CSV table of C-alpha atoms in Angstrom, one decimal:
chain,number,residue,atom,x,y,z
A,1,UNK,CA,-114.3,-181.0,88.5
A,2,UNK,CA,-117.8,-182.3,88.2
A,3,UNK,CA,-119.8,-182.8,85.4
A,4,UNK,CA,-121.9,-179.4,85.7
A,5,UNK,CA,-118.9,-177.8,86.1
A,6,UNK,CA,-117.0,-179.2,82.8
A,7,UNK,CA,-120.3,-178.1,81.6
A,8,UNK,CA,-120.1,-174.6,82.1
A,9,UNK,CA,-116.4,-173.9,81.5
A,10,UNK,CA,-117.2,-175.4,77.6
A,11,UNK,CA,-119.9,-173.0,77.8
A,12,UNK,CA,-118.0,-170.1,78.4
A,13,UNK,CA,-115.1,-168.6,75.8
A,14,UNK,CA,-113.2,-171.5,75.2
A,15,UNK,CA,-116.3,-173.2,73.9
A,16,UNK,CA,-117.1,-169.8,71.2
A,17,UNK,CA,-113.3,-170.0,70.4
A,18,UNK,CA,-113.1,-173.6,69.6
A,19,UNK,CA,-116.1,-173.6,67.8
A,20,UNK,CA,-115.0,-170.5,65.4
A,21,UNK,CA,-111.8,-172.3,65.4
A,22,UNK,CA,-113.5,-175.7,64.1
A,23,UNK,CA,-115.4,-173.8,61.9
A,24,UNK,CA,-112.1,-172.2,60.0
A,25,UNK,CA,-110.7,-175.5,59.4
A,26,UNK,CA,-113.4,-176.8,58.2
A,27,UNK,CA,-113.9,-174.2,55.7
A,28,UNK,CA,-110.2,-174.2,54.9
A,29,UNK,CA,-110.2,-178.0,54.1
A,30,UNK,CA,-113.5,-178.2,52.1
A,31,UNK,CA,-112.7,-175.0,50.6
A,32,UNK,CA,-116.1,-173.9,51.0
A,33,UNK,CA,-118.2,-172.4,53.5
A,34,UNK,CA,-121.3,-175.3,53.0
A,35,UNK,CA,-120.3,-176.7,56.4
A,36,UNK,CA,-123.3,-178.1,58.9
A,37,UNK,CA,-123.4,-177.3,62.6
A,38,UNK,CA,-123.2,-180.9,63.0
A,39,UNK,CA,-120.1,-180.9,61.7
A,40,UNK,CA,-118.2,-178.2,63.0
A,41,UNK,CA,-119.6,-179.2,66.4
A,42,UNK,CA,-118.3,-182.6,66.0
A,43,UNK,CA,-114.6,-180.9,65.3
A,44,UNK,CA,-114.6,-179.0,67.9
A,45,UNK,CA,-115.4,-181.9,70.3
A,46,UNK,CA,-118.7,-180.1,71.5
A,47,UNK,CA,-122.3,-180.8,70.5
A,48,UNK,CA,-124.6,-178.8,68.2
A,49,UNK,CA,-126.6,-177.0,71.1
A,50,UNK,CA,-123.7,-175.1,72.4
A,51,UNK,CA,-123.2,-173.7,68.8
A,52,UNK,CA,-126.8,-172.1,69.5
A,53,UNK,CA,-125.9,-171.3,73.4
A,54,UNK,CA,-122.7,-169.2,71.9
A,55,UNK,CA,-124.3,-167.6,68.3
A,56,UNK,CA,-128.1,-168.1,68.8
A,57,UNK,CA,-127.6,-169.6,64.8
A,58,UNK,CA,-125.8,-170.5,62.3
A,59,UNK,CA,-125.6,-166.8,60.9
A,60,UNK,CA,-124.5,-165.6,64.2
A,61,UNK,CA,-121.6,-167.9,64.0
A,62,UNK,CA,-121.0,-166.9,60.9
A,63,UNK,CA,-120.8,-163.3,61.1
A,64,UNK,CA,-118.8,-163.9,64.8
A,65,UNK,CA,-116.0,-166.1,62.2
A,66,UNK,CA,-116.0,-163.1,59.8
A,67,UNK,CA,-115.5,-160.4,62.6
A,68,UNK,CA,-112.7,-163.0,64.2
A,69,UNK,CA,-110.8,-163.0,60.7
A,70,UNK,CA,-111.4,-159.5,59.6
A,71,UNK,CA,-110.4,-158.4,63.1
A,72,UNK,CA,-106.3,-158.3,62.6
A,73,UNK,CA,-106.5,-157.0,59.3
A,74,UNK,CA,-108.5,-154.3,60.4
A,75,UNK,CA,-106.2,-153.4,63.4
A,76,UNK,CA,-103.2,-153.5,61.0
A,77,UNK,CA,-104.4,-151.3,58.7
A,78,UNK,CA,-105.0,-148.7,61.5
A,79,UNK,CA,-101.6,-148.9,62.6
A,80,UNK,CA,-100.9,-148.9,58.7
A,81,UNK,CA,-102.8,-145.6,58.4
A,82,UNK,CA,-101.1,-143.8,61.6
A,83,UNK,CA,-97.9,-144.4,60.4
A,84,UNK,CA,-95.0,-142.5,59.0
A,85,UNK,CA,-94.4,-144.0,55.0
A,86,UNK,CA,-94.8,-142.2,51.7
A,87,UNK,CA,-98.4,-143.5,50.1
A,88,UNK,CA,-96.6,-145.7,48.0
A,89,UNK,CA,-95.5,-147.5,50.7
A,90,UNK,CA,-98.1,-147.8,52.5
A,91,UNK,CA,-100.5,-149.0,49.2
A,92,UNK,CA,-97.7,-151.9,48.7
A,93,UNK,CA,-98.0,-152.8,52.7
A,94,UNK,CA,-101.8,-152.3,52.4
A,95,UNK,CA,-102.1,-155.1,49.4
A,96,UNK,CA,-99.3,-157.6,51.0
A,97,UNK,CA,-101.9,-157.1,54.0
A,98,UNK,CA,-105.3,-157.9,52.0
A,99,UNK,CA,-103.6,-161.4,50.4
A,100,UNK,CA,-102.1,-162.6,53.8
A,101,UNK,CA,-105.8,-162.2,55.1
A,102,UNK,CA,-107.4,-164.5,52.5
A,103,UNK,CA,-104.4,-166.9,52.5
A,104,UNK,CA,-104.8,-167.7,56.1
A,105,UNK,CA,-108.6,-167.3,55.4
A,106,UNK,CA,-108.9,-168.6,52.0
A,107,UNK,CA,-113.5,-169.3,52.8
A,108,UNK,CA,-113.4,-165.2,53.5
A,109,UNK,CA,-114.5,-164.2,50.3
A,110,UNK,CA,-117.4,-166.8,50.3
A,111,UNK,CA,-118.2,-165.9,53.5
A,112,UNK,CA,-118.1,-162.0,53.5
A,113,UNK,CA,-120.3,-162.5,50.5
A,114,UNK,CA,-123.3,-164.5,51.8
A,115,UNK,CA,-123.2,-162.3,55.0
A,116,UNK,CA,-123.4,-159.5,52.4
A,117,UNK,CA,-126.1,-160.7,50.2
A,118,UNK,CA,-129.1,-159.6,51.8
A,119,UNK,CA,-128.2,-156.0,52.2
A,120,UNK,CA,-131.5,-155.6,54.9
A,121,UNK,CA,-129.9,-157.8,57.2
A,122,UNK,CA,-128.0,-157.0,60.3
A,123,UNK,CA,-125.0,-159.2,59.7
A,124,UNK,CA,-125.1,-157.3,56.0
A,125,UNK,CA,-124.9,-153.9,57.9
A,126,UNK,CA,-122.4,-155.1,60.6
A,127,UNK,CA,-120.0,-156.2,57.4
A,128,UNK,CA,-120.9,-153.0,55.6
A,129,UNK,CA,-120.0,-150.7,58.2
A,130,UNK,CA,-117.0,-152.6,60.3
A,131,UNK,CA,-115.3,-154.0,57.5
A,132,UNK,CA,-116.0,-152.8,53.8
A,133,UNK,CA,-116.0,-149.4,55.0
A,134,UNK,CA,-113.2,-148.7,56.6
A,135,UNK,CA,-111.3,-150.3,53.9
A,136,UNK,CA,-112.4,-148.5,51.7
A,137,UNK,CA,-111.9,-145.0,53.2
A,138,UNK,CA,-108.1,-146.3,53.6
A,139,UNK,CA,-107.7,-147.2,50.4
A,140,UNK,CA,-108.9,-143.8,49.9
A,141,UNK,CA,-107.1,-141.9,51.8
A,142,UNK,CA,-103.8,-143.6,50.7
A,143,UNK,CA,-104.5,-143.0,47.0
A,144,UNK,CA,-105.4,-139.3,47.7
A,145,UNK,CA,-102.5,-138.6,49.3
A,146,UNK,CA,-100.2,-140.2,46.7
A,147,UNK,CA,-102.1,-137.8,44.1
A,148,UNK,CA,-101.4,-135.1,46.2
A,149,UNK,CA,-98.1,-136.1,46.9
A,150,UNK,CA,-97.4,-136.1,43.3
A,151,UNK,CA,-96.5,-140.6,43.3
A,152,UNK,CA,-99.6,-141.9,41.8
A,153,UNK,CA,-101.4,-140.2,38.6
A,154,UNK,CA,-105.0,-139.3,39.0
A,155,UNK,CA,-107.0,-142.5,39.2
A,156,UNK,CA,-110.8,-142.5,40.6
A,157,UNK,CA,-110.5,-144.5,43.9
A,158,UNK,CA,-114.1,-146.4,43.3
A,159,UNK,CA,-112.2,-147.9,40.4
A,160,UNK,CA,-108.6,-149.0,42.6
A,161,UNK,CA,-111.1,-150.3,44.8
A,162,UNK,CA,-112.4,-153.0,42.3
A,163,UNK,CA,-108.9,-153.6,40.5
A,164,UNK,CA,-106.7,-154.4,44.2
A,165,UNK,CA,-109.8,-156.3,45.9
A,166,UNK,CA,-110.6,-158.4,42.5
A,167,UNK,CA,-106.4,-158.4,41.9
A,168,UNK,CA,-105.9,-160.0,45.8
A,169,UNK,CA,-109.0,-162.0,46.4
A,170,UNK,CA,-109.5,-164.2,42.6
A,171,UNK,CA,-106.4,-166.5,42.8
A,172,UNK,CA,-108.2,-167.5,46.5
A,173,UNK,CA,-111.7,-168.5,45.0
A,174,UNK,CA,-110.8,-170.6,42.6
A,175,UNK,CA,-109.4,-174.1,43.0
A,176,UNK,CA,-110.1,-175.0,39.4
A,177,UNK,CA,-108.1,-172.4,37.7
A,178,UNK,CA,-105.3,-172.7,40.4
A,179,UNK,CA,-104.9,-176.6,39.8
A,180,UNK,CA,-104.9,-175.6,36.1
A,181,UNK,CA,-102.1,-173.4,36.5
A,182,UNK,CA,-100.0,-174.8,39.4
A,183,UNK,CA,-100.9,-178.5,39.7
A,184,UNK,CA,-102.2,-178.0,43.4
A,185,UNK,CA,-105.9,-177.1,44.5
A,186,UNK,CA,-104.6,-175.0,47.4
A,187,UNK,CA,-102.4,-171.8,47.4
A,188,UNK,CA,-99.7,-172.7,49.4
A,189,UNK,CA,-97.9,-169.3,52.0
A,190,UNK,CA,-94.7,-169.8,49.3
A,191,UNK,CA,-97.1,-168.9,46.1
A,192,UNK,CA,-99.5,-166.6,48.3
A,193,UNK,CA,-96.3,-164.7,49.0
A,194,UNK,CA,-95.1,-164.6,45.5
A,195,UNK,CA,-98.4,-163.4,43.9
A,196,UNK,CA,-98.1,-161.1,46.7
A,197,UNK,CA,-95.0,-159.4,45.4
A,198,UNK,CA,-96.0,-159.4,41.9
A,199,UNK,CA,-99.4,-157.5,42.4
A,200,UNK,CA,-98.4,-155.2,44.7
A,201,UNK,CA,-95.8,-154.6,41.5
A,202,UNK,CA,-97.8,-154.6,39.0
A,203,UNK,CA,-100.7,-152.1,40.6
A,204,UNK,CA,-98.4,-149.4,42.3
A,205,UNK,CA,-96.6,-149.5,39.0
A,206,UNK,CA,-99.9,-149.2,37.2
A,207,UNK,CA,-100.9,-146.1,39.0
A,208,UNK,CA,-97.6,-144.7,39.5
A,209,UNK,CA,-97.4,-140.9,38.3
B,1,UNK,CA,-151.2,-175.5,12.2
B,2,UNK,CA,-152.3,-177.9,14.3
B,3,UNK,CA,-151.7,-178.4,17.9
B,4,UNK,CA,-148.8,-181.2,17.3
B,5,UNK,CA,-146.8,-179.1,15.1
B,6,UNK,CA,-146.9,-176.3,17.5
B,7,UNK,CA,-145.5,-178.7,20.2
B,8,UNK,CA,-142.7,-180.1,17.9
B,9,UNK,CA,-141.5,-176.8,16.9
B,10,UNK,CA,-141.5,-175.4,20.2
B,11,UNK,CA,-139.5,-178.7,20.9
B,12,UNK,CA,-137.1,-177.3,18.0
B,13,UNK,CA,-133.5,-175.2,18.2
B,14,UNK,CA,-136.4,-172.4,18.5
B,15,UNK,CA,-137.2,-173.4,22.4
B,16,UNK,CA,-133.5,-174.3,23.2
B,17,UNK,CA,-132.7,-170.7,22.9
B,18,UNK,CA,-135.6,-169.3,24.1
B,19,UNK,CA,-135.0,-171.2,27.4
B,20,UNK,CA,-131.0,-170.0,27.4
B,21,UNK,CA,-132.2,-166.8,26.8
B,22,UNK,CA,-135.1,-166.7,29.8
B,23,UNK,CA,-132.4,-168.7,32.0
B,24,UNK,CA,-130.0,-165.3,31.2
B,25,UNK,CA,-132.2,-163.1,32.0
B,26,UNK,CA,-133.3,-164.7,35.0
B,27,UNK,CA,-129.8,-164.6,36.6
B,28,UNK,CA,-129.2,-161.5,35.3
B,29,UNK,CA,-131.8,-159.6,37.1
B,30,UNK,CA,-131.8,-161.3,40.5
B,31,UNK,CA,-128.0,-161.5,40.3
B,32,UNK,CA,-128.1,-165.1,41.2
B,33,UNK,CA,-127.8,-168.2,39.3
B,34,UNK,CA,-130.2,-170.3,42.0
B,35,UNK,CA,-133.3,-169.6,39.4
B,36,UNK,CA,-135.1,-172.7,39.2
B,37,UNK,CA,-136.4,-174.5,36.2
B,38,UNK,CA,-139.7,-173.8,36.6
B,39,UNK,CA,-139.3,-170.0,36.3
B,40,UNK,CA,-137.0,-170.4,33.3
B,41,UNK,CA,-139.9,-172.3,31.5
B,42,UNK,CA,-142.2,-170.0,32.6
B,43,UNK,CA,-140.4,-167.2,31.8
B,44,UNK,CA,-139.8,-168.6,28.4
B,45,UNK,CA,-143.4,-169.1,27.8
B,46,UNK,CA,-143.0,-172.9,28.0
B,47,UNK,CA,-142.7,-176.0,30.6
B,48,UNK,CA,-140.5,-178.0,32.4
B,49,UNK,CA,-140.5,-180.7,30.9
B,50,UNK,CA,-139.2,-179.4,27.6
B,51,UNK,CA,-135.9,-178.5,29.5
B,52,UNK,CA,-135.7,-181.6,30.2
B,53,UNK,CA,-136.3,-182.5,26.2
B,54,UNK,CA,-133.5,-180.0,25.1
B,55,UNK,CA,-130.7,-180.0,27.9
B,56,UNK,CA,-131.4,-183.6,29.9
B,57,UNK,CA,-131.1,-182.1,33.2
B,58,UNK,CA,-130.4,-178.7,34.7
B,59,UNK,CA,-126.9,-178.7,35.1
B,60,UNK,CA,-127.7,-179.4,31.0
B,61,UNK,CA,-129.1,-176.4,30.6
B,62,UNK,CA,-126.3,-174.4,32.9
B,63,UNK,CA,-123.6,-176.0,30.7
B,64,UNK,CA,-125.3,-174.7,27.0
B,65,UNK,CA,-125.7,-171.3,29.0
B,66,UNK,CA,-121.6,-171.0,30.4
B,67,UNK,CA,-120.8,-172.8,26.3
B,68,UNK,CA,-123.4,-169.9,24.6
B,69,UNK,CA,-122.1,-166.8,26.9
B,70,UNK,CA,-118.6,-167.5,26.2
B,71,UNK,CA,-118.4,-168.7,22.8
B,72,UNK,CA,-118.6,-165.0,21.2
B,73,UNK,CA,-115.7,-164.2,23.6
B,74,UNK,CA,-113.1,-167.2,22.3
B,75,UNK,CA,-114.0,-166.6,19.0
B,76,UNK,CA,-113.9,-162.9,19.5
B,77,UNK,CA,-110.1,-163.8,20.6
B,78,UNK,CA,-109.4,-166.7,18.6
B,79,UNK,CA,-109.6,-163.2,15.9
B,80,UNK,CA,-107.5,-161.0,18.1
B,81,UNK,CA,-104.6,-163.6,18.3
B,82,UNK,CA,-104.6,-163.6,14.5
B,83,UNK,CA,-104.8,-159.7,14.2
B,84,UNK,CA,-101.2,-158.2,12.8
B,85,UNK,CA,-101.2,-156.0,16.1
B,86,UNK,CA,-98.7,-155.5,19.4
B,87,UNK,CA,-98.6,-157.0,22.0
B,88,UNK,CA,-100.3,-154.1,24.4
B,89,UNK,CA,-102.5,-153.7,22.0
B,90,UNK,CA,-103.8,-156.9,22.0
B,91,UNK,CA,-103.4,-157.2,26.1
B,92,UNK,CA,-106.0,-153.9,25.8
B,93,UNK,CA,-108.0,-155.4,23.4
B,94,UNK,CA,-108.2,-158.8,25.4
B,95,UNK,CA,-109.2,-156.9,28.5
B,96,UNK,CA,-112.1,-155.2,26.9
B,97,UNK,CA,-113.0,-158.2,25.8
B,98,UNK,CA,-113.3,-159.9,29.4
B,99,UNK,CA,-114.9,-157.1,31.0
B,100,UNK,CA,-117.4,-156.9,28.4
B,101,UNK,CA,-118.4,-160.0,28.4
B,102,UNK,CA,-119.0,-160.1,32.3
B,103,UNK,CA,-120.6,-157.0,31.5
B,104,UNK,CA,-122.7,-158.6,29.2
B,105,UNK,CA,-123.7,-161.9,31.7
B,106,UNK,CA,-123.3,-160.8,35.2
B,107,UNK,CA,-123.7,-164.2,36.2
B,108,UNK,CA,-121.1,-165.7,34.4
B,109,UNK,CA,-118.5,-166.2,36.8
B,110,UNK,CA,-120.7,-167.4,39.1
B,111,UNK,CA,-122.0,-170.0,36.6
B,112,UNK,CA,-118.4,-171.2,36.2
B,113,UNK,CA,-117.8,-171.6,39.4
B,114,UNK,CA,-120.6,-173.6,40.0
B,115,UNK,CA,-120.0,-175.8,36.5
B,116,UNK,CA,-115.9,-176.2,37.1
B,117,UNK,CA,-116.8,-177.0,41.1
B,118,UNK,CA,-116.4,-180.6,40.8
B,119,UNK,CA,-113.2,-181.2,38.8
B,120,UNK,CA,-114.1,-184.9,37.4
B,121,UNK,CA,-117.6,-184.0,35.9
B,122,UNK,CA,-118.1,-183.7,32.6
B,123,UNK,CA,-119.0,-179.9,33.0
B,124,UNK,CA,-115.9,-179.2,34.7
B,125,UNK,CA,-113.8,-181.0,32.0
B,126,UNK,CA,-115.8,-179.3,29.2
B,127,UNK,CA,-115.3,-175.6,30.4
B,128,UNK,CA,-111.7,-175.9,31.5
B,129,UNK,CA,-110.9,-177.3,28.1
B,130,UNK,CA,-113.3,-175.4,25.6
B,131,UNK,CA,-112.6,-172.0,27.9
B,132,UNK,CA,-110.3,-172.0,30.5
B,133,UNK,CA,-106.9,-173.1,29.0
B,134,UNK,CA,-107.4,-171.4,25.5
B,135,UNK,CA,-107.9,-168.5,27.5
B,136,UNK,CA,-104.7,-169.2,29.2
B,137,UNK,CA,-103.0,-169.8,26.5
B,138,UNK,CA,-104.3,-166.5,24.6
B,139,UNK,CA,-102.7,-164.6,27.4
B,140,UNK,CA,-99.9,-166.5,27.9
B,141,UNK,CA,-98.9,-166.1,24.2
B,142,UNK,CA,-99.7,-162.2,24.5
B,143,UNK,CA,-97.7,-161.5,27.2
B,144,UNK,CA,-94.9,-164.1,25.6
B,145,UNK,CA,-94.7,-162.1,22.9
B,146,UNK,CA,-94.7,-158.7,24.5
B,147,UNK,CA,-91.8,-159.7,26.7
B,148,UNK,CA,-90.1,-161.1,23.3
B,149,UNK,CA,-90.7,-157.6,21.8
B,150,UNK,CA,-89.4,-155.4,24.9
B,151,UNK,CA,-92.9,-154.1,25.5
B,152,UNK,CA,-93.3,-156.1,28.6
B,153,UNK,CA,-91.3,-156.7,31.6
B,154,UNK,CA,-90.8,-160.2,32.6
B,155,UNK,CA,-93.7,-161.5,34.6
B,156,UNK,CA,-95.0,-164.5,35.2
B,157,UNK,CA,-97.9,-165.4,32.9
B,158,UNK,CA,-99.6,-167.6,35.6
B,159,UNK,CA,-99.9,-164.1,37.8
B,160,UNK,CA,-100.7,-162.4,35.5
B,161,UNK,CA,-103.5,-164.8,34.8
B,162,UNK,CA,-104.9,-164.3,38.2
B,163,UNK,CA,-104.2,-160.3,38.0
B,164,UNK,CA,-106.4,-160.1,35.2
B,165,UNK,CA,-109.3,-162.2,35.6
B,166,UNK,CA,-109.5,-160.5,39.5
B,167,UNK,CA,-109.7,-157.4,38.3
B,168,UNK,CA,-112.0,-158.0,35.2
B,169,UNK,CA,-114.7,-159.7,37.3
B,170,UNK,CA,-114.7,-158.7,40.8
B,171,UNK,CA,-117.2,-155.5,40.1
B,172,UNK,CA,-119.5,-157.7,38.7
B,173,UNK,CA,-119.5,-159.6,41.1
B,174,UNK,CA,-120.1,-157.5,44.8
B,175,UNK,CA,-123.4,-155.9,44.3
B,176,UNK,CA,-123.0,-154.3,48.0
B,177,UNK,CA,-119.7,-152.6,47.1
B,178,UNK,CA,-120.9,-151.5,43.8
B,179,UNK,CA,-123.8,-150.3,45.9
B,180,UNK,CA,-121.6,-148.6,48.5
B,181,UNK,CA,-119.5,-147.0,46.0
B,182,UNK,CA,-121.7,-146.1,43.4
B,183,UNK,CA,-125.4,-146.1,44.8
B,184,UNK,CA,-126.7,-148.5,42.4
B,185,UNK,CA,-126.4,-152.5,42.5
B,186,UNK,CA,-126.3,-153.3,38.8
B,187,UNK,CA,-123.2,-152.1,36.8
B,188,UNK,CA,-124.3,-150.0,34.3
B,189,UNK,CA,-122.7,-150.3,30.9
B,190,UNK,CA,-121.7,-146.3,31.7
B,191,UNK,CA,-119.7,-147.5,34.0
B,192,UNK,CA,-118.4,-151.0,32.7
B,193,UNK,CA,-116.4,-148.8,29.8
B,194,UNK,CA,-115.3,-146.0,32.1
B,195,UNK,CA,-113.7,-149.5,34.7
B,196,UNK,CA,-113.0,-151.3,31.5
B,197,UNK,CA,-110.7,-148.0,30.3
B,198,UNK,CA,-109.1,-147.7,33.7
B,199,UNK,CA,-108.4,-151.6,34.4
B,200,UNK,CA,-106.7,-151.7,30.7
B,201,UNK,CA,-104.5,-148.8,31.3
B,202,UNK,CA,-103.7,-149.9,35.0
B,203,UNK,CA,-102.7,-153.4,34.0
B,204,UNK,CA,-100.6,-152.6,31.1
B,205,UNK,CA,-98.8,-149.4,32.9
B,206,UNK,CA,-97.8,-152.1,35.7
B,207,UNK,CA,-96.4,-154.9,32.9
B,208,UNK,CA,-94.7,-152.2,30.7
B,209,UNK,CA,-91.2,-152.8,31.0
């Protein structure tokens, strides 16, 4: 393979996917998403101008990392939506589903959050619309037909949406008060999944008719 | 009075709380702590400099901001613990408490963040000891003695930790859902009882034995 050739097969989709890839671990390890091009060029074994061949900037990479992890969770809850379980059910699967997304992605918050911060911008729309949106009409959906199916009492959905968002994301964007509590800065898959249990526990009993 | 007097009672406990108070402000109407310390002077009527004469630096003046917003909460609970009450009562009361306080200073978590960040400063050190753990322990003794009394079932306190906080700050801190949801970007104190009411019962419905 020559050189020009090497050249353009980093260029093409291995290159973006490496790149997003170097990006997640980056933000993973520093737990923050303050993380150069520089740098996550240098993890990804490719050089800073390719980041700008792949995302045009740093935002475009950003908001391509946020689609990337969003993406799965999204798809699942589709599938979640289409299928045959009692609402209760499906809110419990639904809330197990929104913690394994910011365990693997513990940065997402951060990052969903400056992409959402100028509410003008495109990658502020794109977020709106693909993400934010869609989970919340599922949410939705779920709790309305639990009221209607007589398991969950009469609760405004705006106001679930805050409580199982703020109830699955907090324990993920804060080091401090996890290191206070548990002795370790990261929340390792064995706590994530107990946490996991217990507010999916706590909030179907707390709406429970 | 002359022109040096003027200056050294500006200089007094008179400017230290007018700049805490223009900081507040500040961050409370751009929703943002990244205010700089010239428009805190200048919105105080002041300058610079006399930050620098009250609070050192500006991660001074941050510190005296996080101590004066939360000081009325800890003593407000240091009360509640002392209060011949039950447990869920004093879990409801406690919740109030946080979500009026965020309520109150918008900014506040993010402040904390930003101050607890790096776990060997000073600032870190001072807000997880004067805030964090007696907050902790507040709950920790709540829930303690709830399960003691049969009005709880037997959780975790370190969850429920998480639970709580989550769900007491996270609408006070995603002005785009709050936007999507409810059409405005600021929470309204309308709306920061009704979430208040509905987090309270939600919570204590789901730890009820």
């Amino acid at each position: 393979m020559t050189e020009q050739n090497l050249a353009t097969a980093t260029a093409g989709a291995n290159g973006r996917e490496q790149l997003l890839s170097a990006a997640s671990q980056l933000m993973t390890e520093l737990g923050s998403i303050d993380v150069s091009l520089h740098q996550i060029a240098r993890r990804a074994g490719l050089t800073a101008p390719l980041v700008k061949y792949h995302f045009g900037s740093k935002d475009g990479l950003l908001l391509a990392l946020a689609e990337r992890d969003t993406k799965g969770s999204l798809e699942q809850l589709e599938e979640l939506m289409a299928m045959d379980l009692d609402p209760a059910t499906k809110m419990r699967i639904h809330i197990h589903g929104i913690i394994r997304t910011y365990a693997r992605y513990p940065y997402l918050n951060q990052l969903l959050d400056l992409l959402l911060w100028d509410q003008e911008s495109e990658s502020s729309r794109s977020i709106r619309m693909g993400f934010m949106r869609p989970l919340i009409e599922a949410q939705r959906k779920i709790l309305e037909d639990g009221i209607a199916s007589g398991q969950f009492r009469d609760v405004e959905p705006e106001f679930l949406y805050f409580l199982v968002i703020g109830t699955c994301l907090y324990i993920f964007s804060t080091r401090v008060a996890v290191h206070e509590l548990f002795g370790e800065t990261r929340v390792r898959k064995e706590l994530a999944t107990k946490y996991s249990a217990f507010a999916a526990d706590t909030i179907l009993r707390g709406i429970s008719a």
